[in-house]
Short mmCIF file of C-alpha atoms and ligand atoms in Angstrom, two decimals:
data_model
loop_
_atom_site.label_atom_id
_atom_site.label_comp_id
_atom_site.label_asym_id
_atom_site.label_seq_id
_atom_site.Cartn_x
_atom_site.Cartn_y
_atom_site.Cartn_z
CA UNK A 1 0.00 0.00 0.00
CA UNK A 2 1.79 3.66 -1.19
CA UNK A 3 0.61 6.66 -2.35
CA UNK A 4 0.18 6.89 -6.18
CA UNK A 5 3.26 7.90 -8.74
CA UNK A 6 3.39 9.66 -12.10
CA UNK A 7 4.39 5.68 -12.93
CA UNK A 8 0.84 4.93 -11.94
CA UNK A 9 -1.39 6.89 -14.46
CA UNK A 10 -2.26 4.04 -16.56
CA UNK A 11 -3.87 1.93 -14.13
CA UNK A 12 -5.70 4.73 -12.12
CA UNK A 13 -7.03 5.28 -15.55
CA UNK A 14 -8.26 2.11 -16.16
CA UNK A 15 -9.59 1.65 -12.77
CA UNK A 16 -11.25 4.76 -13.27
CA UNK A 17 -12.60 3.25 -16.82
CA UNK A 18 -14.17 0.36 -15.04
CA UNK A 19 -15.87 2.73 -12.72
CA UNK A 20 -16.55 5.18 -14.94
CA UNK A 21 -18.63 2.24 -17.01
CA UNK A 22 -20.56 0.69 -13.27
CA UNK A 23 -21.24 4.12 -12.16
CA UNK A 24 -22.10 6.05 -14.79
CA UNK A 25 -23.70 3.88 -17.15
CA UNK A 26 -20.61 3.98 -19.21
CA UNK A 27 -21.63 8.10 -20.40
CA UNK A 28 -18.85 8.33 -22.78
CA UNK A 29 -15.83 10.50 -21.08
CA UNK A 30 -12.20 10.71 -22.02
CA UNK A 31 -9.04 10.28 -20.54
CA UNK A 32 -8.62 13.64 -19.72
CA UNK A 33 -11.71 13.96 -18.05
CA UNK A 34 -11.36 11.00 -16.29
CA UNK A 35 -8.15 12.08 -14.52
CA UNK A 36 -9.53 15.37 -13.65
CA UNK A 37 -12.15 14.29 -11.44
CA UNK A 38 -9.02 13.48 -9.29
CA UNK A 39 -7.00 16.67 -9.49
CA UNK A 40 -7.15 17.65 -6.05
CA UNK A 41 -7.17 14.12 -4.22
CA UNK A 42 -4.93 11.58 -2.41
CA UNK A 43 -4.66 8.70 -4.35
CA UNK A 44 -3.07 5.54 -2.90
CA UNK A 45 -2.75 2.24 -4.95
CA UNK A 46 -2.31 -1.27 -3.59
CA UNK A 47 0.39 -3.71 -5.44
CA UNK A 48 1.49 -7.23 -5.71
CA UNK A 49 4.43 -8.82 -8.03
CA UNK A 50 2.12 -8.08 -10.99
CA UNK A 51 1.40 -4.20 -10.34
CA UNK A 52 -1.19 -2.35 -8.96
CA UNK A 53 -4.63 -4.36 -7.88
CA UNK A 54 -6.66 -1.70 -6.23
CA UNK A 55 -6.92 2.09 -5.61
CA UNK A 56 -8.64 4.78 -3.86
CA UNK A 57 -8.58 8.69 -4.18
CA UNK A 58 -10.09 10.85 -1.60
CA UNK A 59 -10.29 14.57 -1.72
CA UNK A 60 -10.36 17.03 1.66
CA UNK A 61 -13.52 19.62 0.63
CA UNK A 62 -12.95 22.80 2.52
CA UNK A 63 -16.25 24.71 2.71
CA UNK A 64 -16.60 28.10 3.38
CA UNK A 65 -15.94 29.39 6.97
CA UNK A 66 -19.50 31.47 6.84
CA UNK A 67 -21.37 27.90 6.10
CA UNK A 68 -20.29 26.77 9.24
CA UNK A 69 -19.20 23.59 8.41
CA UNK A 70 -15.40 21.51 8.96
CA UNK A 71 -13.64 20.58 6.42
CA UNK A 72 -14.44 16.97 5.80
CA UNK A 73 -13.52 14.11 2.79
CA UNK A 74 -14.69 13.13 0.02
CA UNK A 75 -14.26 9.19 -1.14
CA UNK A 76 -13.88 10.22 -4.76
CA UNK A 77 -12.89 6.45 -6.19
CA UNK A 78 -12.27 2.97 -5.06
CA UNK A 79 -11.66 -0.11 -7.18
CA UNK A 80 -9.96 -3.48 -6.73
CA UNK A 81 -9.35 -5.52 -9.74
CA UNK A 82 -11.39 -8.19 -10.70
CA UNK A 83 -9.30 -11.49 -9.81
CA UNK A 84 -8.58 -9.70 -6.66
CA UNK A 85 -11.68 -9.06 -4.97
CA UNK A 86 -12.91 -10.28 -1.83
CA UNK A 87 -9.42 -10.67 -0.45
CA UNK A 88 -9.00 -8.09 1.96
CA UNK A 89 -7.86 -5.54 -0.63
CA UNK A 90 -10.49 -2.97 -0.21
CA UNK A 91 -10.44 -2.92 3.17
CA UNK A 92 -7.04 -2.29 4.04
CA UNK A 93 -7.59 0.86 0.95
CA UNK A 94 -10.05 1.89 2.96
CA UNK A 95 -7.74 1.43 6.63
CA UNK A 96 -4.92 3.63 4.62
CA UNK A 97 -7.75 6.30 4.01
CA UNK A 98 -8.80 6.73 7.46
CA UNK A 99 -5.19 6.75 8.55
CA UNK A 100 -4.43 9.61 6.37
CA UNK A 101 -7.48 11.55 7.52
CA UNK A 102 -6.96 11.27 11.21
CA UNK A 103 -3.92 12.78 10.23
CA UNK A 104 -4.98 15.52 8.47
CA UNK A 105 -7.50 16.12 11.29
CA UNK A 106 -10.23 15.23 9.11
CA UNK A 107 -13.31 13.47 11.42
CA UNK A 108 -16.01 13.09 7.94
CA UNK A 109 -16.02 11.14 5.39
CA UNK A 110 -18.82 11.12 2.42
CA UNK A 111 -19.34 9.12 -0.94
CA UNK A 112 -21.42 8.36 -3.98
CA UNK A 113 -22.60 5.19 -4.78
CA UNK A 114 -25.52 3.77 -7.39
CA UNK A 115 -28.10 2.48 -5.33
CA UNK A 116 -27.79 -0.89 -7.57
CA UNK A 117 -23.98 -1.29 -6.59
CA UNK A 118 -25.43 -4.21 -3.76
CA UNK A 119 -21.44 -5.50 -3.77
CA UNK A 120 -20.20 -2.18 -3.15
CA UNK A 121 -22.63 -1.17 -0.52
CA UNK A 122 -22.36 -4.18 1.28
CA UNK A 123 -18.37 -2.96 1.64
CA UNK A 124 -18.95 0.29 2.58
CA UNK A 125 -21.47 -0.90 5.25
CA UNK A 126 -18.97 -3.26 6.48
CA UNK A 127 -17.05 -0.59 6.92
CA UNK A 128 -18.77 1.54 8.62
CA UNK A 129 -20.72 3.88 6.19
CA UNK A 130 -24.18 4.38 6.81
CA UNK A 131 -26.87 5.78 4.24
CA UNK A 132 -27.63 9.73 5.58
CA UNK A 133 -28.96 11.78 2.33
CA UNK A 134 -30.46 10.09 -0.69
CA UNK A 135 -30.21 11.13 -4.45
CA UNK A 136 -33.28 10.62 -6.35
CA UNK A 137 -33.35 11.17 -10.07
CA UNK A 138 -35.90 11.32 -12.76
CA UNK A 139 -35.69 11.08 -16.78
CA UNK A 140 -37.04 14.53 -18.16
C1 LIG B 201 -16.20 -2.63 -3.56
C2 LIG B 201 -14.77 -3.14 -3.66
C3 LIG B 201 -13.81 -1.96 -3.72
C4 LIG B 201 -14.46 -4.00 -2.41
O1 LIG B 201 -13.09 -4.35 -2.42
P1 LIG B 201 -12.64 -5.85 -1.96
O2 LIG B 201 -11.16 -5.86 -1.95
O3 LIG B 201 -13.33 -6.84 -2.80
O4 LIG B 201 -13.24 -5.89 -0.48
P2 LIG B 201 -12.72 -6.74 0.76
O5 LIG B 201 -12.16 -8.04 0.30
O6 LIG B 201 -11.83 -5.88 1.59
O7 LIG B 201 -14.12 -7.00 1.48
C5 LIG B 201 -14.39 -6.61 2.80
C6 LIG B 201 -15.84 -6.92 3.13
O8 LIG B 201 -16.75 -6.24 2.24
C7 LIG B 201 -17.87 -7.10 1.98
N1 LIG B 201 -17.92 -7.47 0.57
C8 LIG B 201 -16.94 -7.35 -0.34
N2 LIG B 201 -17.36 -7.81 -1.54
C9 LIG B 201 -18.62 -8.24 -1.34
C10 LIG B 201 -19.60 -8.85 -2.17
N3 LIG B 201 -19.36 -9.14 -3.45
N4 LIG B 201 -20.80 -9.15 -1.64
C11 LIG B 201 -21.05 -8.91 -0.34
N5 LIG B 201 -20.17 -8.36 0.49
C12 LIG B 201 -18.98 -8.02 0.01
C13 LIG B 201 -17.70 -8.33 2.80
O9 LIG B 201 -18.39 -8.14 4.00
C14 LIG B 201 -16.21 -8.38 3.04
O10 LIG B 201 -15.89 -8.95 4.25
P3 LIG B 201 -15.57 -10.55 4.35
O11 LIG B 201 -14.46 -10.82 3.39
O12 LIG B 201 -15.20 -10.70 5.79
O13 LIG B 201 -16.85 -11.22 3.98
C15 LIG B 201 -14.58 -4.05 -4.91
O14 LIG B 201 -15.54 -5.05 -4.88
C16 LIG B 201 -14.66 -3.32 -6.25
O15 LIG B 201 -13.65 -2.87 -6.77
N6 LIG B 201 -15.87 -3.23 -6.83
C17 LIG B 201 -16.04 -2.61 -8.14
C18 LIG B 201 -15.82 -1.12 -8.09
C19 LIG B 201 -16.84 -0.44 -7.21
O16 LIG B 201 -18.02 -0.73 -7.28
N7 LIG B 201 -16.35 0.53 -6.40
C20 LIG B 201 -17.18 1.33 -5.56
C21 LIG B 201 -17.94 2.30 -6.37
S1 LIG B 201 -18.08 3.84 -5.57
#
């Protein structure tokens, strides 16, 4: 477990491919855009002999002082390969995450997820996340 490199790009981009295509219904988006959405984050990837397996990004949000609100985190991405899921790889992502907030002083942390994600949201209630707000959509 390490923080991410400039060596790294490829595979946070196609971890953020596969995501890209469960979470967003595969909206078409390139590269660039892709890598953006991480600009301001913390990215730390998980290896083994064969490269990375996993990753996670989170961002610190600062609001404005006059909202009167802490600065708190954002959980922008998290994926673990394919082959390697349900091995404990997530998890200790997720451990690294929390270690790097305490840190920072950071005591929130908030994330998307599609409602139909049921692997996903199984993790994140295993560790710890609960659902507080709810995003409802509708087709125009
Ligand atoms: C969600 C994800 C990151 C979890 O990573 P992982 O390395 O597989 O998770 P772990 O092995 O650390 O799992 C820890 C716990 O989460 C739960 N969990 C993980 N996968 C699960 C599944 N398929 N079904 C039910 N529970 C699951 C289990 O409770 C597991 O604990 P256990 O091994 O004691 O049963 C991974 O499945 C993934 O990359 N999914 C696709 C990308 C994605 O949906 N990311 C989140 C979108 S925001």
């Amino acid at each position: 477990m390490r923080e991410a490199a400039a060596r790294d790009e490829p595979a946070i981009l196609a971890f953020m491919r596969g995501l890209h295509e469960t979470e967003q219904d595969g909206e078409p988006a390139t590269d660039r855009a892709l890598l953006r959405l991480l600009d301001r984050s913390e990215i730390f990837i998980a290896e083994d002999a064969s490269g990375p397996v996993g990753m996670l990004a989170v961002e610190i949000l600062d609001p404005p002082e006059d909202l009167g609100r802490r600065p708190y985190a954002c959980l922008m991405a998290l994926a673990v390969s394919p082959a390697r899921r349900g091995a404990g790889v997530g998890s200790r992502l997720v451990e690294r995450m929390r270690a790097f907030l305490r840190r920072a002083g950071i005591a929130r942390v908030d994330l998307y997820v599609r409602a139909s994600n049921a692997q996903a949201l199984a993790f994140y209630r295993k560790q710890g996340f609960c659902v507080e707000t709810l995003a409802m959509r509708a087709q125009v």
